[in-house]
Coordinates of C-alpha atoms in Angstrom, one line a residue:
X265 CA -148.1 82.8 122.5
X266 CA -145.5 80.4 123.6
X267 CA -143.4 81.5 126.1
X268 CA -139.3 80.7 125.5
X269 CA -135.9 81.9 127.2
X270 CA -133.4 84.0 125.9
X271 CA -131.9 82.8 122.8
X272 CA -127.8 83.0 122.0
X273 CA -129.2 86.5 119.5
X274 CA -130.3 88.2 122.7
X275 CA -127.4 87.2 124.9
X276 CA -124.3 86.7 122.9
X277 CA -123.3 90.4 124.1
X278 CA -123.3 88.9 127.6
X279 CA -121.5 85.7 127.2
X280 CA -117.8 85.1 128.3
X281 CA -115.0 85.5 126.9
X282 CA -113.9 82.0 127.0
X283 CA -114.0 78.6 129.0
X284 CA -112.4 80.0 132.2
X285 CA -114.4 82.9 132.0
X286 CA -117.9 81.2 132.7
X287 CA -119.9 82.1 135.5
X288 CA -121.2 78.4 136.3
X289 CA -123.2 80.0 139.0
X290 CA -125.4 81.4 136.3
X291 CA -125.7 78.7 134.1
X292 CA -126.7 76.3 136.4
X293 CA -129.2 78.5 137.4
X294 CA -130.8 79.6 133.7
X295 CA -130.7 75.4 132.8
X296 CA -132.3 74.6 136.0
X297 CA -135.0 77.2 135.9
X298 CA -136.1 76.0 132.5
X299 CA -136.3 72.3 133.1
X300 CA -138.5 73.3 136.0
X301 CA -140.7 74.8 133.5
X302 CA -140.3 71.5 131.5
X303 CA -141.2 69.5 133.9
X304 CA -144.2 71.5 134.8
X305 CA -145.2 71.3 131.6
X306 CA -145.0 67.9 130.9
X307 CA -146.8 67.2 134.2
X308 CA -149.9 69.3 133.0
X309 CA -149.2 67.4 129.4
X310 CA -148.8 70.3 127.3
X311 CA -146.3 69.1 125.1
X312 CA -146.5 72.2 122.5
X313 CA -144.8 74.2 125.2
X314 CA -142.6 71.2 126.3
X315 CA -141.5 71.5 122.7
X316 CA -141.0 75.1 122.6
X317 CA -139.3 75.2 126.3
X318 CA -136.9 72.4 125.1
X319 CA -135.8 73.9 121.6
X320 CA -135.1 77.2 123.4
X321 CA -133.2 75.1 126.0
X322 CA -130.5 73.4 123.5
X323 CA -129.7 76.3 121.6
X324 CA -128.8 78.4 124.8
X325 CA -125.7 79.0 125.7
X326 CA -126.1 77.8 129.2
X327 CA -127.1 74.2 128.2
X328 CA -124.4 74.1 125.4
X329 CA -121.7 75.3 128.5
X330 CA -123.3 72.4 130.3
X331 CA -123.2 69.6 128.1
X332 CA -119.4 70.7 126.7
X333 CA -118.3 70.0 130.7
X334 CA -120.2 67.3 131.3
X335 CA -118.5 65.2 128.8
X336 CA -115.0 66.5 129.5
X337 CA -115.1 65.3 133.2
X338 CA -116.9 62.3 132.9
X339 CA -115.1 58.8 133.0
X340 CA -115.3 58.7 129.8
X341 CA -113.3 61.8 128.9
X342 CA -110.4 60.2 127.7
X343 CA -111.9 57.4 125.7
X344 CA -112.3 58.6 122.1
X345 CA -114.8 57.8 119.5
X346 CA -114.0 56.9 115.5
X347 CA -112.5 60.4 114.8
X348 CA -110.1 59.7 117.7
X349 CA -110.7 63.2 118.7
X350 CA -110.4 64.3 122.6
X351 CA -111.5 67.7 123.9
X352 CA -108.7 68.4 126.9
X353 CA -107.8 72.1 126.4
X354 CA -109.5 74.7 127.6
X355 CA -109.7 76.5 124.1
X356 CA -111.1 73.0 122.4
X357 CA -113.7 73.1 125.0
X358 CA -114.9 76.8 124.2
X359 CA -115.1 75.9 120.5
X360 CA -117.1 72.6 121.3
X361 CA -119.5 75.4 123.1
X362 CA -120.1 77.1 119.6
X363 CA -120.0 74.0 117.6
X364 CA -123.0 72.8 119.4
X365 CA -124.9 76.6 118.3
X366 CA -125.0 74.9 114.3
X367 CA -127.6 72.0 114.8
X368 CA -129.1 72.4 111.8
X369 CA -127.7 69.9 108.9
X370 CA -126.2 67.8 112.1
X371 CA -125.1 64.5 111.2
X372 CA -124.0 62.2 113.9
X373 CA -120.7 59.6 113.1
X374 CA -120.8 56.0 113.5
X375 CA -119.9 54.7 117.0
X376 CA -117.2 52.6 117.7
X377 CA -117.7 49.2 118.7
X378 CA -115.7 48.0 121.8
X379 CA -116.5 44.7 124.3
X380 CA -116.1 44.5 127.8
X381 CA -115.7 41.2 130.1
X382 CA -118.8 40.5 131.8
X383 CA -118.6 38.4 135.1
X384 CA -120.3 35.5 133.6
X385 CA -116.9 35.2 131.0
X386 CA -119.2 36.7 127.7
X387 CA -118.6 40.0 127.0
X388 CA -120.8 43.2 126.3
X389 CA -120.8 45.4 123.5
X390 CA -120.5 48.9 123.6
X391 CA -120.7 51.7 121.6
X392 CA -118.6 54.7 121.7
X393 CA -119.9 58.0 120.0
X394 CA -117.4 60.8 119.3
X395 CA -117.3 64.1 121.7
X396 CA -119.4 65.9 119.3
X397 CA -122.0 63.3 119.1
X398 CA -121.7 62.9 123.1
X399 CA -122.4 66.5 124.0
X400 CA -125.0 66.8 121.4
X401 CA -126.8 63.7 123.4
X402 CA -125.7 65.5 126.8
X403 CA -127.5 68.8 125.3
X404 CA -130.8 67.0 124.3
X405 CA -130.8 65.4 128.0
X406 CA -130.9 68.4 129.5
X407 CA -134.3 69.0 127.7
X408 CA -135.5 65.4 128.1
X409 CA -134.9 64.3 131.6
X410 CA -137.4 66.6 133.0
X411 CA -140.2 65.2 130.7
X412 CA -138.8 61.3 131.6
X413 CA -138.8 62.1 135.6
X414 CA -142.4 63.4 135.5
X415 CA -143.4 60.8 133.9
X416 CA -141.8 57.5 135.5
X417 CA -143.2 55.0 137.5
X418 CA -142.5 56.0 141.2
X419 CA -140.8 52.4 141.9
X420 CA -138.1 52.6 139.0
X421 CA -134.8 53.6 140.5
X422 CA -132.1 52.8 137.9
X423 CA -130.4 55.7 135.7
X424 CA -132.3 58.7 137.8
X425 CA -131.1 61.3 140.0
X426 CA -130.8 60.6 143.7
X427 CA -131.9 57.0 142.8
X428 CA -130.0 54.0 143.4
X429 CA -129.6 50.1 143.5
X430 CA -129.8 50.2 147.7
X431 CA -133.6 52.1 146.8
X432 CA -134.5 49.5 144.9
X433 CA -133.1 46.7 147.3
X434 CA -135.1 48.8 150.3
X435 CA -138.6 48.9 148.5
X436 CA -138.2 45.2 148.0
X437 CA -137.8 44.8 151.9
X438 CA -141.0 46.7 152.1
X439 CA -142.7 44.5 149.8
X440 CA -141.6 41.6 151.1
X441 CA -140.4 41.5 154.9
X442 CA -143.8 41.3 156.1
X443 CA -145.1 38.1 157.4
X444 CA -148.3 38.5 155.3
X445 CA -146.2 39.8 152.5
X446 CA -146.4 37.8 149.1
X447 CA -144.9 34.8 148.8
X448 CA -144.1 34.2 145.5
X449 CA -141.6 36.3 142.9
X450 CA -141.2 36.9 139.3
X451 CA -137.6 37.4 138.6
X452 CA -137.6 39.2 134.8
X453 CA -135.1 38.8 132.6
X454 CA -135.4 41.1 129.1
X455 CA -133.2 39.5 126.7
X456 CA -130.8 42.1 125.6
X457 CA -132.9 45.0 126.7
X458 CA -130.6 47.8 124.6
X459 CA -129.9 45.6 121.6
X460 CA -133.4 45.3 120.9
X461 CA -135.5 48.1 121.3
X462 CA -137.9 49.2 118.2
X463 CA -136.3 52.3 116.9
X464 CA -140.0 53.2 115.5
X465 CA -141.5 53.1 118.9
X466 CA -138.8 55.0 120.4
X467 CA -139.2 57.8 117.9
X468 CA -142.8 57.9 118.5
X469 CA -143.0 58.3 122.0
X470 CA -139.7 60.1 123.2
X471 CA -140.5 63.8 123.8
X472 CA -137.6 65.7 122.1
X473 CA -136.3 66.4 118.6
X474 CA -137.4 63.2 116.4
X475 CA -135.0 64.2 113.5
X476 CA -132.0 64.0 115.7
X477 CA -133.2 61.1 117.7
X478 CA -133.6 59.4 114.3
X479 CA -130.0 60.2 113.2
X480 CA -128.7 58.9 116.4
X481 CA -130.5 55.7 116.1
X482 CA -129.2 54.9 113.0
X483 CA -126.0 56.3 113.1
X484 CA -124.2 52.7 112.3
X485 CA -121.3 50.8 114.4
X486 CA -117.6 50.8 113.2
X487 CA -116.0 47.5 114.1
X488 CA -112.3 46.7 113.1
X489 CA -112.9 48.7 109.9
X490 CA -116.1 47.5 109.0
X491 CA -119.1 49.8 109.3
X492 CA -122.6 47.8 110.1
X493 CA -126.2 49.5 109.8
X494 CA -128.1 49.8 113.4
X495 CA -131.9 48.8 112.4
X496 CA -133.2 48.3 116.1
X497 CA -131.6 49.1 119.8
X498 CA -130.2 52.0 121.4
X499 CA -126.0 50.8 122.2
X500 CA -124.6 51.0 125.5
X501 CA -121.9 53.9 126.0
X502 CA -124.0 56.7 124.6
X503 CA -125.1 59.6 127.3
X504 CA -128.6 59.4 126.2
X505 CA -129.5 55.3 125.7
X506 CA -130.0 54.9 129.4
X507 CA -132.9 57.4 129.7
X508 CA -134.3 55.9 126.3
X509 CA -134.2 52.8 128.0
X510 CA -136.2 53.8 130.6
X511 CA -139.0 55.5 128.5
X512 CA -139.1 52.1 126.7
X513 CA -140.3 50.5 130.2
X514 CA -142.0 53.4 131.8
X515 CA -145.5 52.8 132.5
X516 CA -144.9 48.8 133.5
X517 CA -146.1 49.3 136.9
X518 CA -148.4 51.9 136.5
X519 CA -150.0 49.2 133.5
X520 CA -149.9 46.3 135.2
X521 CA -151.7 47.7 138.2
X522 CA -154.3 49.0 135.9
X523 CA -154.5 45.8 134.2
X524 CA -154.9 44.1 137.3
X525 CA -157.9 46.1 138.1
X526 CA -159.6 45.0 135.2
X527 CA -159.3 41.2 136.3
X528 CA -160.6 40.8 139.8
X529 CA -163.2 43.0 141.6
X530 CA -161.7 45.8 143.2
X531 CA -162.2 44.4 146.6
X532 CA -159.8 41.7 146.0
X533 CA -156.8 43.6 144.3
X534 CA -154.9 44.4 147.4
X535 CA -154.9 40.5 148.4
X536 CA -153.3 39.7 145.0
X537 CA -150.3 41.8 146.7
X538 CA -148.9 42.8 143.3
X539 CA -145.8 44.9 143.2
X540 CA -143.3 46.1 140.6
X541 CA -139.9 46.9 141.5
X542 CA -137.5 47.7 138.9
X543 CA -133.8 48.7 138.1
X544 CA -133.0 50.0 134.4
X545 CA -133.8 46.8 133.0
X546 CA -134.2 44.7 135.6
X547 CA -137.6 44.1 137.2
X548 CA -139.2 42.1 140.1
X549 CA -143.0 41.5 140.1
X550 CA -144.2 39.9 143.6
X551 CA -147.6 38.4 143.9
X552 CA -149.7 36.1 145.8
X553 CA -149.9 32.9 144.1
X554 CA -147.9 31.0 141.6
X555 CA -151.0 31.1 139.3
X556 CA -151.5 34.8 139.5
X557 CA -147.7 35.8 138.0
X558 CA -147.0 32.9 135.6
X559 CA -151.0 33.3 134.0
X560 CA -152.1 36.4 134.4
X561 CA -148.9 38.7 134.9
X562 CA -146.1 37.5 132.9
X563 CA -148.4 37.1 129.8
X564 CA -149.4 40.4 130.2
X565 CA -145.5 41.8 130.7
X566 CA -144.6 40.0 127.3
X567 CA -147.2 41.9 125.6
X568 CA -146.4 45.3 127.4
X569 CA -142.5 44.4 126.4
X570 CA -143.3 42.9 122.3
X571 CA -144.9 46.4 121.6
X572 CA -141.1 47.8 122.2
X573 CA -139.6 44.7 120.3
X574 CA -138.6 43.4 123.9
X575 CA -138.8 39.9 125.2
X576 CA -138.3 37.8 128.1
X577 CA -135.4 35.3 128.5
X578 CA -137.4 32.3 129.0
X579 CA -134.0 30.7 130.4
X580 CA -133.2 33.8 133.1
X581 CA -137.1 34.4 133.8
X582 CA -138.9 32.6 136.8
X583 CA -141.1 32.2 139.2
X584 CA -139.4 31.8 142.3
X585 CA -140.6 30.9 146.2
X586 CA -139.3 33.8 149.0
X587 CA -138.6 30.9 150.7
X588 CA -135.9 29.6 148.5
X589 CA -134.9 33.0 147.5
X590 CA -133.6 34.8 144.6
X591 CA -130.7 36.8 143.7
X592 CA -131.4 41.1 142.3
X593 CA -128.6 43.7 141.9
X594 CA -126.1 41.5 143.3
X595 CA -127.8 40.5 146.7
X596 CA -129.7 37.6 147.9
X597 CA -133.2 37.8 148.9
X598 CA -134.8 35.2 151.2
X599 CA -136.7 34.2 153.8
X600 CA -135.7 32.2 157.0
X601 CA -138.2 30.5 159.0
X602 CA -140.4 33.9 158.2
X603 CA -137.9 36.7 158.6
X604 CA -136.5 38.3 155.0
X605 CA -132.8 38.3 155.3
X606 CA -130.9 40.2 152.3
X607 CA -127.1 39.1 151.8
X608 CA -124.6 39.7 148.9
X609 CA -125.3 37.2 146.5
X610 CA -122.8 34.2 146.0
X611 CA -122.5 35.0 142.4
X612 CA -121.6 38.7 143.2
X613 CA -119.1 37.6 146.2
X614 CA -117.0 35.0 143.9
X615 CA -116.7 37.7 141.3
X616 CA -115.5 40.2 143.8
X617 CA -112.8 37.7 145.2
X618 CA -111.9 36.8 141.7
X619 CA -110.9 40.5 141.5
X620 CA -109.1 41.0 144.5
X621 CA -107.5 38.0 143.5
X622 CA -106.2 38.9 140.3
X623 CA -104.8 42.5 141.4
X624 CA -102.8 40.4 144.1
X625 CA -101.3 38.4 141.6
X626 CA -100.8 40.7 139.0
X627 CA -98.7 42.7 141.3
X628 CA -96.1 40.4 142.7
X629 CA -93.2 43.2 143.4
X630 CA -94.8 45.7 143.8
X631 CA -94.2 47.5 147.7
X632 CA -96.6 46.3 149.8
X633 CA -97.8 50.0 150.8
X634 CA -98.7 50.4 146.7
X635 CA -100.3 47.3 147.3
X636 CA -102.6 48.4 149.9
X637 CA -103.1 51.7 147.8
X638 CA -104.6 49.9 145.0
X639 CA -106.7 47.5 146.9
X640 CA -107.8 49.8 149.6
X641 CA -110.5 51.7 147.2
X642 CA -111.9 48.4 145.7
X643 CA -112.4 47.3 149.2
X644 CA -113.9 49.8 150.5
X645 CA -116.3 50.8 147.6
X646 CA -117.5 46.6 147.8
X647 CA -118.4 47.0 151.3
X648 CA -119.8 50.0 150.9
X649 CA -122.2 48.5 148.3
X650 CA -123.0 45.7 150.8
X651 CA -123.2 48.1 153.9
X652 CA -127.2 48.4 154.5
X653 CA -127.6 44.4 154.0
X654 CA -127.0 41.3 156.2
X655 CA -122.9 41.1 155.3
X656 CA -120.8 40.6 158.3
X657 CA -120.5 37.1 157.9
X658 CA -119.8 37.6 154.5
X659 CA -117.1 40.3 155.0
X660 CA -115.2 38.1 157.8
X661 CA -114.9 35.5 155.1
X662 CA -113.8 37.7 152.8
X663 CA -111.3 39.3 155.0
X664 CA -110.1 35.7 156.0
X665 CA -109.6 34.5 152.4
X666 CA -107.6 37.9 151.9
X667 CA -105.3 37.2 154.5
X668 CA -104.5 33.9 153.2
X669 CA -104.0 35.7 149.7
X670 CA -101.6 38.1 150.8
X671 CA -99.4 35.7 153.0
X672 CA -99.0 33.7 149.9
X673 CA -98.1 37.1 147.7
X674 CA -95.6 37.9 151.1
X675 CA -94.0 34.7 151.4
X676 CA -93.4 34.4 147.4
X677 CA -91.1 37.5 147.8
X678 CA -89.1 36.2 150.8
X679 CA -89.1 32.0 150.0
X680 CA -86.2 31.3 152.3
X681 CA -87.8 33.1 155.7
X682 CA -90.0 31.2 157.4
X683 CA -93.7 31.9 157.8
X684 CA -93.4 33.6 161.1
X685 CA -91.2 36.0 160.1
X686 CA -93.1 37.0 157.2
X687 CA -96.1 37.8 159.2
X688 CA -94.0 39.9 161.4
X689 CA -92.6 41.5 158.7
X690 CA -96.0 42.6 157.1
X691 CA -98.5 42.7 159.9
X692 CA -98.4 44.7 162.5
X693 CA -100.4 45.0 165.7
X694 CA -102.6 48.3 166.0
X695 CA -104.9 47.8 169.4
X696 CA -104.3 44.6 170.0
X697 CA -105.2 43.5 166.6
X698 CA -102.8 42.1 163.4
X699 CA -102.7 44.0 160.4
X700 CA -101.5 44.4 156.9
X701 CA -99.6 47.8 157.3
X702 CA -96.4 49.4 155.9
X703 CA -94.3 52.2 156.8
X704 CA -94.9 55.2 154.4
X705 CA -92.5 58.6 155.1
X706 CA -94.5 61.7 153.8
X707 CA -93.1 64.4 151.8
X708 CA -92.7 66.7 154.9
X709 CA -90.4 64.0 156.4
X710 CA -93.2 62.6 158.6
X711 CA -94.0 59.1 158.9
X712 CA -97.5 57.3 158.4
X713 CA -98.8 53.8 158.6
X714 CA -100.9 52.6 155.8
X715 CA -103.4 50.1 156.8
X716 CA -105.1 47.7 154.4
X717 CA -108.8 48.3 155.1
X718 CA -110.7 45.7 156.7
X719 CA -114.2 44.6 155.7
X720 CA -115.6 43.3 158.6
X721 CA -114.6 47.2 160.0
X722 CA -117.9 48.3 157.6
X723 CA -120.5 49.4 160.0
X724 CA -124.0 47.8 159.1
X725 CA -126.3 50.8 158.5
X726 CA -130.2 50.9 157.0
X727 CA -130.4 52.5 154.0
X728 CA -133.1 55.5 153.9
X729 CA -134.9 55.1 150.9
X730 CA -135.9 57.8 148.6
X731 CA -139.6 58.6 148.6
X732 CA -141.3 57.0 145.6
X733 CA -142.6 60.1 144.0
X734 CA -139.7 62.3 144.3
X735 CA -139.0 64.4 141.1
X736 CA -136.0 66.8 141.3
X737 CA -137.3 69.2 138.8
X738 CA -140.1 69.7 141.0
X739 CA -139.5 72.7 143.3
X740 CA -141.9 71.3 146.0
X741 CA -139.4 68.7 146.6
X742 CA -136.5 71.3 146.6
X743 CA -135.4 70.9 150.4
X744 CA -136.1 67.2 150.2
X745 CA -133.7 66.7 147.1
X746 CA -130.9 69.1 149.0
X747 CA -131.0 67.1 152.3
X748 CA -131.2 63.8 150.1
X749 CA -128.1 64.6 148.2
X750 CA -126.1 65.5 150.7
X751 CA -126.8 62.5 153.5
X752 CA -126.1 60.6 150.7
X753 CA -122.8 62.4 149.8
X754 CA -121.3 62.6 152.7
X755 CA -122.3 58.9 153.8
X756 CA -119.9 58.2 150.2
X757 CA -117.4 60.6 152.0
X758 CA -117.6 58.4 155.5
X759 CA -114.0 57.1 155.0
X760 CA -112.5 60.8 154.7
X761 CA -113.8 62.2 157.7
X762 CA -111.7 65.4 157.0
X763 CA -113.7 65.7 153.5
X764 CA -116.7 64.8 155.4
X765 CA -115.6 68.2 157.6
X766 CA -115.4 70.4 155.1
X767 CA -118.0 69.1 153.1
X768 CA -120.1 69.9 156.6
X769 CA -118.5 73.2 157.0
X770 CA -119.3 74.2 153.5
X771 CA -123.0 73.3 153.7
X772 CA -122.1 70.5 150.6
X773 CA -121.3 73.7 148.3
X774 CA -118.3 74.5 146.4
X775 CA -116.5 77.1 147.9
X776 CA -115.7 79.1 144.5
X777 CA -119.1 79.4 142.9
X778 CA -121.7 78.2 145.7
X779 CA -123.5 75.6 143.9
X780 CA -123.9 72.1 145.3
X781 CA -121.5 69.5 144.8
X782 CA -122.3 65.9 143.5
X783 CA -121.1 62.9 142.8
X784 CA -122.0 63.4 139.3
X785 CA -119.8 67.1 139.8
X786 CA -116.8 65.7 141.8
X787 CA -114.6 67.8 144.0
X788 CA -111.6 68.9 144.4
X789 CA -109.4 69.3 148.0
X790 CA -107.8 72.5 147.8
X791 CA -105.3 74.4 149.4
X792 CA -105.5 78.5 149.9
X793 CA -102.2 78.8 150.2
X794 CA -100.3 76.0 148.6
X795 CA -98.0 73.8 150.4
X796 CA -95.3 74.6 148.1
X797 CA -95.5 78.1 149.3
X798 CA -95.3 77.0 152.9
X799 CA -99.4 76.3 153.0
X800 CA -100.5 73.6 155.8
X801 CA -102.2 70.6 155.3
X802 CA -105.0 71.5 158.1
X803 CA -108.4 71.9 157.5
X804 CA -108.3 75.8 158.2
X805 CA -106.1 75.9 154.8
X806 CA -108.5 73.8 152.5
X807 CA -111.9 73.8 151.2
X808 CA -113.6 72.0 148.4
X809 CA -114.0 72.9 144.9
X810 CA -115.7 71.4 142.1
X811 CA -113.2 70.2 139.6
X812 CA -114.2 73.2 137.1
X813 CA -114.0 75.5 139.3
X814 CA -110.3 74.6 140.5
X815 CA -109.4 74.5 137.0
X816 CA -110.7 78.4 136.6
X817 CA -109.0 79.9 139.7
X818 CA -105.4 78.9 138.3
X819 CA -106.2 79.9 134.9
X820 CA -107.3 83.2 135.9
X821 CA -105.3 83.7 139.0
X822 CA -108.3 83.8 141.3
X823 CA -108.3 83.1 145.3
X824 CA -111.3 81.9 147.5
X825 CA -112.0 82.5 150.8
X826 CA -113.0 79.9 153.7
X827 CA -116.5 80.0 154.2
X828 CA -118.0 82.0 157.0
X829 CA -119.3 79.1 158.1
X830 CA -116.1 77.4 158.9

């Protein structure tokens, strides 16, 4: 007999009365317990049990609440679908949890087509589902993700928990840095991956409710009032689309290794030095020779993709020698006299400086402090992305270009003043160094300096790569996952030392619900005694909370106690 978790009928008497009454700690624990069981069943290839557990999970109150929370707290929460509806109030969110219970007869609405600019000047099409369809996707993703994680290639790094572009970069360093490493690389580019995945292949291979999946794939797209049917592809913009793309490409690494073993003697497999590193639909394959990659590996890859309705771009796919270098994920990988150096790619640098230049040009009349406030997050984010690679020279170059750009900005404001006067007004000496800085008067009357972030101040730190076999839904990896998550979140807080102190003192957990804070959940800096009531801004009067817990505290008039570890 199949084992299932409690359903809504048996647990209805224990459900909270409104959105702010939800106990998120219990919700998270309930969903995670079931996800662990799904992952275990998937690892054992017990697909009947996987299906039963997924069905029970997607009908549970806990999973429905978590799905609504995700779509109302992520970056797209203010982007509406074709119905123009947003879920912004606690009442609407609570009603949405109940609405997800009725899955029989569910019919998704068409996607709203929007276009966003790409770095090459072209436009990327996005399909925006309605809030209900997004929540339904998030709900079924809770049951699908443990299956996908259990079956994914070890060196697949895109759109997976605790994996990033830096992990893919680090794995390439491992594969290519040694003197005896493979000297040839196949740079693969899939032509319109999201737009051309075969629907029937997805329906036959994705381990989830096939009826609902088929409805999503065939929902259609609305652009400028015109309805267009979707006969292939999974549109970018849906919560579940990246996972579906991962499913389509999973098996590429293991399948290629198995194929190589059939082509040569077992003793020669290692000498071929074939390694696959994939991030979403971008991947790189190393090899001992150009002929190996062009005549053996590429034909197999093309056949693998053809089964899924995909094909390699004949223009962008090529075989390159490591001494000539190649670009991947915004970095350039190249060996100089036998030493592998990874640097920000020229294309990425040009795109970034173009973005910064446009910010300065479009804010010609703002105050200096406001311009610094706009630029600093952009500069810090880009610096943090390139922090693990050889980027000091690039950072210095961008700093120099930005100094020149800001000088032009300042002189435009004061066209009748000399260059020396402008520099004296807008640049201030700190520790013997001239910096673009402005005085700002705070609410309590205190005057502070707001300084432009210098890219060259970024410390270069080697990235610690995630282990290839890591599975966030396997209890055996629980301790490793917690440590990895904490390390990476602390790194993202590196420029906010006070947040780092609070995070450490709370052991990386929300002071209200006790659940771990992640990039996905976000966090809120909460004052125990509000500043409007005389509370100070010191660390002793502050804690970090999940945004949803922060709203819950204020809505229900609750208070939170400073963690004892402080």
